[in-house]
Amino acid sequence: MTSYFHHIAPIRYEGPDSQSELAFKHYDKDRIVLGRRMEDHLRFAVCYWHNFVWTGLDPFGGATFERPWFQGGTPMELARAKADAAFEFFAKLGAPYYCFHDRDVAPEGATPRESQDNFKRIVELLAEKQQATGVKLLWGTANLFSHRRFMSGAASNPDPELFKMAALQVRDALDATLALGGENYVLWGGREGYETLLNTRLGQELDQLGRFLSMVVDYKHKIGFKGAILIEPKPREPSKHQYDFDVATVYGFLVRYGLEKEVKVNIEANHATLSGHSFEHEIAMAGALGILGSLDMNRGDPQLGWDTDQFPNNVPETALALYHVIQAGGLGSGGLNFDAKVRRQSLDAADLFHGHIGGMDVCAQGLLAAEKMIEDGRLKAAVDARYAGWETPAGQDILQGRHTLGQLADQVLERNADVAPVSGRQEVLENLVNRFCG
């Protein structure tokens, strides 16, 4: 087929004054930020599913996109055509990484063996594409939610035979991720939840999930995969309630099954807001718990209550998210994957570039604002000052368990004086952040 993106030149950095719609205004990959190249901080990835699998359909209307790899050949021929287009896009955009589900890149077969064979053949093609372009795999995963067999969950399914089907897909996807040099592996439990408790053994399903994840970790070590295993929290949709509700819930689950040292989280902005949190809250929570792994960059619509997966466009929110990433020591093997899609009326090939260019520029602006906050130091100093009492010997004695509840109570009575509260100065700090994001 004719190249789908033949009319678009590779995207370059042209600076804030550029008038081109197909150029970066802020993402200068080689710019040094806090001692590292911007590209190495952000580690951008393009997702396969929204860009090369989604047809534009929604619950009220059919496909709107007429991509050449959607029709006109056998499933495997179309999978190869899709890979051609995907890697042309990755290379022209200049994204260093990509991400995929197994069923994004290779079609489901009539039998498990046929599905496995299809996948292995396409993985060989992906390896060739990576070698030719230099694009790397940030993470792989298995689609355990689209097929009707998983309508009642995968690892949490009431039928152990379907649990086994999920195990086959994850084993093969982990093998593929290792073979392709993937740096992480993600598990998203879109169907790992329930629609009603009338037909659900909630405790048993949690135990099944714990056993499944333990087997995934064991297999990771068996094959020598050095990347991180990541869980992606989301509170609902498609299930009414999902067991990986938010970062704190995932951490409690990991502790219960002894996996808190083995598994981290891949946090998505839109999932964070669906759970009633902000993106920065979920990042800060993961950093505090020591399980921050990777990020899915997108946004939701505040007027809609579902996962709209739009490209990020809010610089202050992105700046605070990246500020907390840096404060937590960075993402390690993780990165920033755009789990975002163009709108279903954005029909042109160029629209895929516009969405990613805008998202990458917003993240670059956010990173530069975070750099200013860190170098300025006033935000951190204000927080340090607020908690300074806990750094004193008296505060450390409390944290180290050197006093009982009764002893602390007696100290208050002995002192016999009220303690005046101190202003949190929230408005001052909000104004300070806005000065760096202007």
Tab-separated table of C-alpha atoms in Angstrom, residues 130-410:
chain	number	residue	atom	x	y	z
A	130	GLN	CA	12.715	-1.811	15.950
A	131	GLN	CA	16.111	-2.642	14.516
A	132	ALA	CA	15.452	-0.555	11.406
A	133	THR	CA	14.082	2.526	13.187
A	134	GLY	CA	15.742	2.505	16.608
A	135	VAL	CA	12.332	2.758	18.295
A	136	LYS	CA	12.177	0.718	21.505
A	137	LEU	CA	9.409	-0.986	23.486
A	138	LEU	CA	8.517	0.772	26.741
A	139	TRP	CA	6.124	-1.970	27.776
A	140	GLY	CA	4.003	-4.803	26.498
A	141	THR	CA	0.766	-6.234	27.843
A	142	ALA	CA	-1.995	-8.732	27.062
A	143	ASN	CA	-5.572	-7.813	26.171
A	144	LEU	CA	-7.593	-9.738	28.767
A	145	PHE	CA	-10.795	-7.729	28.415
A	146	SER	CA	-12.020	-7.433	24.803
A	147	HIS	CA	-12.885	-11.032	23.901
A	148	ARG	CA	-16.240	-12.338	25.097
A	149	ARG	CA	-14.513	-15.147	26.997
A	150	PHE	CA	-13.315	-12.509	29.469
A	151	MET	CA	-16.692	-10.835	29.994
A	152	SER	CA	-16.598	-12.001	33.646
A	153	GLY	CA	-12.933	-11.242	34.155
A	154	ALA	CA	-9.684	-12.997	33.363
A	155	ALA	CA	-7.694	-13.797	36.513
A	156	SER	CA	-10.849	-13.157	38.575
A	157	ASN	CA	-13.085	-15.300	36.321
A	158	PRO	CA	-15.398	-17.829	38.027
A	159	ASP	CA	-14.151	-20.504	35.579
A	160	PRO	CA	-10.577	-21.764	36.174
A	161	GLU	CA	-10.317	-22.798	32.503
A	162	LEU	CA	-10.583	-19.119	31.530
A	163	PHE	CA	-7.997	-18.296	34.197
A	164	LYS	CA	-5.716	-20.666	32.250
A	165	MET	CA	-6.518	-18.895	28.969
A	166	ALA	CA	-5.421	-15.629	30.570
A	167	ALA	CA	-2.235	-17.291	31.811
A	168	LEU	CA	-1.369	-18.375	28.252
A	169	GLN	CA	-1.762	-14.843	26.897
A	170	VAL	CA	0.273	-13.248	29.668
A	171	ARG	CA	3.052	-15.824	29.381
A	172	ASP	CA	3.306	-15.236	25.628
A	173	ALA	CA	3.127	-11.451	26.024
A	174	LEU	CA	5.878	-11.528	28.667
A	175	ASP	CA	8.021	-13.686	26.383
A	176	ALA	CA	7.441	-11.205	23.558
A	177	THR	CA	8.243	-8.217	25.769
A	178	LEU	CA	11.526	-9.853	26.767
A	179	ALA	CA	12.383	-10.759	23.160
A	180	LEU	CA	11.731	-7.170	22.029
A	181	GLY	CA	13.823	-5.628	24.793
A	182	GLY	CA	10.766	-4.183	26.538
A	183	GLU	CA	11.589	-2.276	29.704
A	184	ASN	CA	8.374	-3.001	31.652
A	185	TYR	CA	5.285	-5.221	31.567
A	186	VAL	CA	1.795	-3.887	32.419
A	187	LEU	CA	-1.350	-5.580	33.707
A	188	TRP	CA	-4.620	-3.668	33.442
A	189	GLY	CA	-7.670	-5.280	35.031
A	190	GLY	CA	-10.482	-3.791	32.989
A	191	ARG	CA	-12.708	-6.804	33.685
A	192	GLU	CA	-11.128	-7.693	37.033
A	193	GLY	CA	-14.075	-6.488	39.080
A	194	TYR	CA	-17.801	-7.035	39.294
A	195	GLU	CA	-21.118	-5.742	38.035
A	196	THR	CA	-23.123	-6.994	41.033
A	197	LEU	CA	-22.315	-8.713	44.317
A	198	LEU	CA	-25.366	-10.942	43.820
A	199	ASN	CA	-23.244	-13.368	41.763
A	200	THR	CA	-19.756	-12.556	43.065
A	201	ARG	CA	-17.431	-14.128	45.646
A	202	LEU	CA	-15.381	-11.019	46.198
A	203	GLY	CA	-12.839	-12.584	48.547
A	204	GLN	CA	-12.212	-15.522	46.247
A	205	GLU	CA	-11.706	-13.268	43.238
A	206	LEU	CA	-9.115	-11.255	45.167
A	207	ASP	CA	-7.294	-14.489	46.036
A	208	GLN	CA	-7.366	-15.500	42.379
A	209	LEU	CA	-5.876	-12.151	41.402
A	210	GLY	CA	-3.195	-12.522	44.042
A	211	ARG	CA	-2.295	-16.010	42.812
A	212	PHE	CA	-2.215	-14.869	39.191
A	213	LEU	CA	0.053	-11.904	39.918
A	214	SER	CA	2.357	-14.090	42.008
A	215	MET	CA	2.690	-16.471	39.059
A	216	VAL	CA	3.458	-13.558	36.728
A	217	VAL	CA	6.242	-12.394	39.052
A	218	ASP	CA	7.617	-15.945	39.349
A	219	TYR	CA	7.641	-16.295	35.566
A	220	LYS	CA	9.365	-12.918	35.177
A	221	HIS	CA	12.242	-14.195	37.284
A	222	LYS	CA	12.278	-17.582	35.567
A	223	ILE	CA	12.844	-16.079	32.110
A	224	GLY	CA	15.239	-13.394	33.351
A	225	PHE	CA	13.068	-10.391	32.563
A	226	LYS	CA	14.670	-7.441	34.359
A	227	GLY	CA	11.936	-4.881	33.749
A	228	ALA	CA	9.255	-3.797	36.195
A	229	ILE	CA	5.854	-5.473	36.497
A	230	LEU	CA	3.264	-2.689	36.608
A	231	ILE	CA	-0.421	-2.610	37.576
A	232	GLU	CA	-2.539	0.179	36.093
A	233	PRO	CA	-5.166	1.431	38.573
A	234	LYS	CA	-8.675	2.322	37.461
A	235	PRO	CA	-11.837	2.469	39.603
A	236	ARG	CA	-14.498	1.406	37.110
A	237	GLU	CA	-15.339	1.160	33.414
A	238	PRO	CA	-15.835	-1.276	31.901
A	239	SER	CA	-16.683	-2.988	35.217
A	240	LYS	CA	-18.884	-1.271	37.768
A	241	HIS	CA	-16.163	-1.758	40.382
A	242	GLN	CA	-12.584	-2.787	39.641
A	243	TYR	CA	-10.251	-4.258	42.230
A	244	ASP	CA	-7.352	-1.973	41.203
A	245	PHE	CA	-9.362	1.119	42.196
A	246	ASP	CA	-6.477	3.531	42.845
A	247	VAL	CA	-2.820	3.549	43.931
A	248	ALA	CA	-3.591	3.083	47.618
A	249	THR	CA	-5.930	0.168	46.892
A	250	VAL	CA	-3.320	-1.496	44.685
A	251	TYR	CA	-0.699	-1.092	47.404
A	252	GLY	CA	-2.954	-2.715	49.992
A	253	PHE	CA	-3.539	-5.601	47.576
A	254	LEU	CA	0.198	-6.002	46.970
A	255	VAL	CA	0.951	-6.031	50.702
A	256	ARG	CA	-1.730	-8.638	51.353
A	257	TYR	CA	-0.174	-11.014	48.834
A	258	GLY	CA	3.455	-10.187	49.636
A	259	LEU	CA	4.174	-8.474	46.321
A	260	GLU	CA	4.890	-4.881	47.367
A	261	LYS	CA	8.601	-5.279	46.604
A	262	GLU	CA	7.938	-6.869	43.197
A	263	VAL	CA	5.235	-4.768	41.531
A	264	LYS	CA	4.803	-1.051	40.850
A	265	VAL	CA	2.070	1.037	39.247
A	266	ASN	CA	1.468	2.586	35.847
A	267	ILE	CA	-0.657	5.654	36.632
A	268	GLU	CA	-3.011	7.176	34.089
A	269	ALA	CA	-4.212	10.760	34.474
A	270	ASN	CA	-7.791	10.052	33.373
A	271	HIS	CA	-8.037	7.015	35.667
A	272	ALA	CA	-6.849	9.152	38.577
A	273	THR	CA	-9.641	11.675	38.079
A	274	LEU	CA	-12.226	8.900	37.677
A	275	SER	CA	-11.235	7.623	41.117
A	276	GLY	CA	-11.853	11.074	42.608
A	277	HIS	CA	-8.171	12.015	42.833
A	278	SER	CA	-5.859	14.314	40.937
A	279	PHE	CA	-3.040	12.985	38.781
A	280	GLU	CA	-0.462	14.563	41.086
A	281	HIS	CA	-2.103	12.902	44.110
A	282	GLU	CA	-1.740	9.447	42.614
A	283	ILE	CA	1.882	10.135	41.621
A	284	ALA	CA	2.720	11.512	45.077
A	285	MET	CA	1.008	8.545	46.748
A	286	ALA	CA	2.936	6.049	44.609
A	287	GLY	CA	6.169	7.892	45.355
A	288	ALA	CA	5.467	7.843	49.091
A	289	LEU	CA	4.722	4.099	48.974
A	290	GLY	CA	7.729	3.299	46.803
A	291	ILE	CA	5.756	1.865	43.879
A	292	LEU	CA	5.950	4.635	41.239
A	293	GLY	CA	6.655	2.945	37.907
A	294	SER	CA	5.365	4.688	34.766
A	295	LEU	CA	2.741	7.168	33.543
A	296	ASP	CA	-0.022	7.204	30.943
A	297	MET	CA	-0.408	10.803	29.826
A	298	ASN	CA	-3.913	11.947	28.938
A	299	ARG	CA	-6.813	13.854	30.407
A	300	GLY	CA	-10.539	13.485	30.925
A	301	ASP	CA	-13.351	15.935	30.327
A	302	PRO	CA	-14.569	17.423	33.651
A	303	GLN	CA	-18.093	17.555	32.243
A	304	LEU	CA	-18.124	13.835	31.440
A	305	GLY	CA	-17.927	10.940	33.875
A	306	TRP	CA	-16.096	8.419	31.752
A	307	ASP	CA	-12.646	7.765	30.333
A	308	THR	CA	-12.328	10.124	27.355
A	309	ASP	CA	-8.560	9.627	26.819
A	310	GLN	CA	-7.814	13.088	25.427
A	311	PHE	CA	-4.309	14.406	24.895
A	312	PRO	CA	-2.949	16.482	27.804
A	313	ASN	CA	-3.219	20.249	27.334
A	314	ASN	CA	-2.944	21.707	30.851
A	315	VAL	CA	0.590	22.920	31.587
A	316	PRO	CA	0.188	23.683	35.347
A	317	GLU	CA	-1.321	20.244	36.051
A	318	THR	CA	1.394	18.542	34.017
A	319	ALA	CA	4.087	20.597	35.741
A	320	LEU	CA	2.922	19.521	39.190
A	321	ALA	CA	2.704	15.890	38.059
A	322	LEU	CA	6.290	15.967	36.795
A	323	TYR	CA	7.436	17.902	39.877
A	324	HIS	CA	6.249	15.003	42.035
A	325	VAL	CA	7.868	12.498	39.684
A	326	ILE	CA	11.204	14.248	40.100
A	327	GLN	CA	10.741	14.577	43.856
A	328	ALA	CA	10.156	10.815	43.981
A	329	GLY	CA	13.441	10.149	42.173
A	330	GLY	CA	12.086	9.748	38.650
A	331	LEU	CA	10.427	6.883	36.819
A	332	GLY	CA	13.357	4.488	36.478
A	333	SER	CA	12.515	2.130	33.624
A	334	GLY	CA	9.138	3.810	33.131
A	335	GLY	CA	8.190	6.647	30.828
A	336	LEU	CA	5.331	8.775	29.538
A	337	ASN	CA	3.013	6.801	27.289
A	338	PHE	CA	0.263	8.714	25.503
A	339	ASP	CA	-2.797	6.593	26.260
A	340	ALA	CA	-4.741	9.181	24.293
A	341	LYS	CA	-6.714	9.244	21.076
A	342	VAL	CA	-7.744	11.846	18.549
A	343	ARG	CA	-11.449	12.627	18.479
A	344	ARG	CA	-13.581	10.441	16.210
A	345	GLN	CA	-14.182	13.406	13.889
A	346	SER	CA	-10.411	13.994	13.488
A	347	LEU	CA	-10.155	11.930	10.333
A	348	ASP	CA	-6.858	12.899	8.745
A	349	ALA	CA	-3.482	11.210	9.090
A	350	ALA	CA	-2.043	14.556	10.176
A	351	ASP	CA	-4.420	14.650	13.148
A	352	LEU	CA	-2.477	11.788	14.747
A	353	PHE	CA	0.615	13.979	14.603
A	354	HIS	CA	-1.161	17.079	15.892
A	355	GLY	CA	-2.398	15.223	18.980
A	356	HIS	CA	1.028	13.863	19.876
A	357	ILE	CA	2.918	17.067	19.068
A	358	GLY	CA	0.622	19.029	21.362
A	359	GLY	CA	0.897	16.447	24.148
A	360	MET	CA	4.679	16.280	23.898
A	361	ASP	CA	4.978	20.068	23.943
A	362	VAL	CA	2.739	20.307	27.015
A	363	CYS	CA	4.889	17.734	28.822
A	364	ALA	CA	8.034	19.617	27.817
A	365	GLN	CA	6.578	22.866	29.153
A	366	GLY	CA	5.572	21.064	32.337
A	367	LEU	CA	9.071	19.649	32.772
A	368	LEU	CA	10.663	23.085	32.312
A	369	ALA	CA	8.241	24.571	34.858
A	370	ALA	CA	9.048	21.751	37.299
A	371	GLU	CA	12.747	22.491	36.796
A	372	LYS	CA	12.136	26.131	37.731
A	373	MET	CA	10.217	25.108	40.868
A	374	ILE	CA	13.022	22.808	41.958
A	375	GLU	CA	15.811	25.288	41.244
A	376	ASP	CA	13.899	28.099	42.946
A	377	GLY	CA	13.420	25.921	46.023
A	378	ARG	CA	10.695	27.950	47.710
A	379	LEU	CA	7.976	25.332	47.269
A	380	LYS	CA	10.079	22.614	48.894
A	381	ALA	CA	11.301	25.016	51.573
A	382	ALA	CA	7.705	25.889	52.493
A	383	VAL	CA	6.807	22.216	52.890
A	384	ASP	CA	10.001	21.502	54.853
A	385	ALA	CA	9.272	24.406	57.180
A	386	ARG	CA	5.731	23.196	57.762
A	387	TYR	CA	6.965	19.821	58.981
A	388	ALA	CA	10.142	21.043	60.683
A	389	GLY	CA	8.898	20.022	64.119
A	390	TRP	CA	9.101	16.379	63.133
A	391	GLU	CA	12.830	16.759	62.445
A	392	THR	CA	13.540	17.807	66.029
A	393	PRO	CA	14.590	15.233	68.660
A	394	ALA	CA	11.107	15.416	70.194
A	395	GLY	CA	9.436	14.719	66.850
A	396	GLN	CA	11.815	11.878	66.013
A	397	ASP	CA	11.237	10.323	69.444
A	398	ILE	CA	7.522	10.089	68.619
A	399	LEU	CA	8.124	8.546	65.175
A	400	GLN	CA	10.658	6.067	66.552
A	401	GLY	CA	8.193	4.820	69.168
A	402	ARG	CA	10.083	6.095	72.198
A	403	HIS	CA	6.942	7.428	73.866
A	404	THR	CA	3.612	5.833	74.717
A	405	LEU	CA	0.268	7.526	74.194
A	406	GLY	CA	0.036	8.141	77.921
A	407	GLN	CA	3.478	9.749	78.106
A	408	LEU	CA	2.601	12.180	75.308
A	409	ALA	CA	-0.643	13.055	77.075
A	410	ASP	CA	1.242	13.733	80.329
